mmCIF file of C-alpha atoms in Angstrom:
data_model
loop_
_atom_site.group_PDB
_atom_site.id
_atom_site.type_symbol
_atom_site.label_atom_id
_atom_site.label_comp_id
_atom_site.label_asym_id
_atom_site.label_seq_id
_atom_site.Cartn_x
_atom_site.Cartn_y
_atom_site.Cartn_z
ATOM 1 C CA MET A 1 8.931 1.705 7.579
ATOM 2 C CA LYS A 2 10.209 0.683 10.968
ATOM 3 C CA GLY A 3 8.135 -2.463 11.262
ATOM 4 C CA TRP A 4 4.463 -2.821 10.727
ATOM 5 C CA LEU A 5 2.046 -2.143 13.513
ATOM 6 C CA SER A 6 -1.295 -0.666 12.570
ATOM 7 C CA LEU A 7 -2.897 1.895 14.815
ATOM 8 C CA LEU A 8 -6.225 0.724 13.418
ATOM 9 C CA THR A 9 -8.166 -2.195 14.811
ATOM 10 C CA ASN A 10 -9.532 -4.917 12.549
ATOM 11 C CA THR A 11 -12.993 -3.444 13.068
ATOM 12 C CA GLU A 12 -11.833 0.021 12.009
ATOM 13 C CA ILE A 13 -10.153 -1.422 8.926
ATOM 14 C CA GLU A 14 -13.311 -3.305 7.946
ATOM 15 C CA LYS A 15 -15.486 -0.197 8.435
ATOM 16 C CA ARG A 16 -13.182 1.896 6.260
ATOM 17 C CA LEU A 17 -13.107 -0.795 3.568
ATOM 18 C CA ASP A 18 -16.921 -0.856 3.568
ATOM 19 C CA LYS A 19 -17.089 2.942 3.298
ATOM 20 C CA ALA A 20 -14.387 3.297 0.619
ATOM 21 C CA GLU A 21 -15.853 4.984 -2.442
ATOM 22 C CA ASP A 22 -12.841 5.486 -4.677
ATOM 23 C CA ASN A 23 -9.149 4.752 -5.121
ATOM 24 C CA LYS A 24 -8.148 7.662 -2.883
ATOM 25 C CA ASP A 25 -9.975 6.053 0.048
ATOM 26 C CA TYR A 26 -8.045 2.779 -0.407
ATOM 27 C CA VAL A 27 -4.710 4.591 -0.723
ATOM 28 C CA LYS A 28 -5.465 6.638 2.420
ATOM 29 C CA LEU A 29 -6.344 3.476 4.351
ATOM 30 C CA TYR A 30 -3.113 1.817 3.140
ATOM 31 C CA ILE A 31 -1.122 4.834 4.339
ATOM 32 C CA ASP A 32 -2.910 4.837 7.700
ATOM 33 C CA MET A 33 -2.237 1.124 8.143
ATOM 34 C CA PHE A 34 1.373 0.923 6.994
ATOM 35 C CA ASP A 35 2.551 4.521 7.613
ATOM 36 C CA GLU A 36 3.791 4.882 4.022
ATOM 37 C CA GLU A 37 2.472 5.237 0.494
ATOM 38 C CA PRO A 38 2.116 2.112 -1.607
ATOM 39 C CA PRO A 39 5.476 1.478 -3.282
ATOM 40 C CA ILE A 40 6.144 1.826 -6.981
ATOM 41 C CA THR A 41 6.932 -1.584 -8.433
ATOM 42 C CA SER A 42 8.047 -2.786 -11.842
ATOM 43 C CA SER A 43 4.454 -3.836 -12.528
ATOM 44 C CA ASN A 44 2.807 -0.483 -11.815
ATOM 45 C CA TRP A 45 5.408 2.257 -12.528
ATOM 46 C CA GLY A 46 3.751 5.042 -10.633
ATOM 47 C CA ALA A 47 0.074 4.190 -10.984
ATOM 48 C CA PHE A 48 -1.168 2.749 -7.718
ATOM 49 C CA PRO A 49 -2.408 -0.802 -8.365
ATOM 50 C CA ILE A 50 -5.697 -0.705 -6.479
ATOM 51 C CA GLU A 51 -6.117 -4.492 -6.542
ATOM 52 C CA GLU A 52 -2.705 -4.907 -4.887
ATOM 53 C CA ILE A 53 -3.539 -2.213 -2.352
ATOM 54 C CA ILE A 54 -6.852 -3.837 -1.426
ATOM 55 C CA ASP A 55 -5.157 -7.249 -1.152
ATOM 56 C CA ALA A 56 -2.470 -5.771 1.124
ATOM 57 C CA ILE A 57 -5.121 -4.169 3.330
ATOM 58 C CA GLU A 58 -7.171 -7.360 3.577
ATOM 59 C CA ASP A 59 -4.079 -9.519 4.195
ATOM 60 C CA LYS A 60 -2.680 -6.888 6.585
ATOM 61 C CA LYS A 61 0.710 -7.105 4.852
ATOM 62 C CA PRO A 62 2.306 -4.184 2.997
ATOM 63 C CA ILE A 63 3.171 -4.489 -0.681
ATOM 64 C CA LYS A 64 6.698 -5.824 -1.049
ATOM 65 C CA LYS A 65 9.143 -3.152 -2.177
ATOM 66 C CA GLU A 66 11.337 -3.790 -5.184
ATOM 67 C CA LYS A 67 14.721 -2.356 -5.928
ATOM 68 C CA LEU A 68 14.067 -0.303 -9.070
ATOM 69 C CA TYR A 69 17.041 2.046 -9.087
ATOM 70 C CA GLU A 70 20.719 1.486 -8.533
ATOM 71 C CA GLU A 71 23.337 4.194 -8.979
ATOM 72 C CA ASP A 72 21.082 6.281 -11.232
ATOM 73 C CA LYS A 73 20.216 3.238 -13.377
ATOM 74 C CA ILE A 74 16.906 1.466 -13.679
ATOM 75 C CA VAL A 75 17.132 -2.176 -12.641
ATOM 76 C CA PHE A 76 14.580 -4.977 -12.813
#
């Protein structure tokens, strides 16, 4: 990510949050806002944490990335 700047207005974000029906809708909105998929963290290991995604959308701040791998080793 080069720096966060959403192409969506606050109104568009709110409308999409109101219309979201399932986890895929929240993930798609996150991707549209931050131009990347939600990161894998040590707390979710591959399953998108919908609560974290919704919080990131509402706060308009992407989920903080963690360094999970280092030279083919898992790190925490």
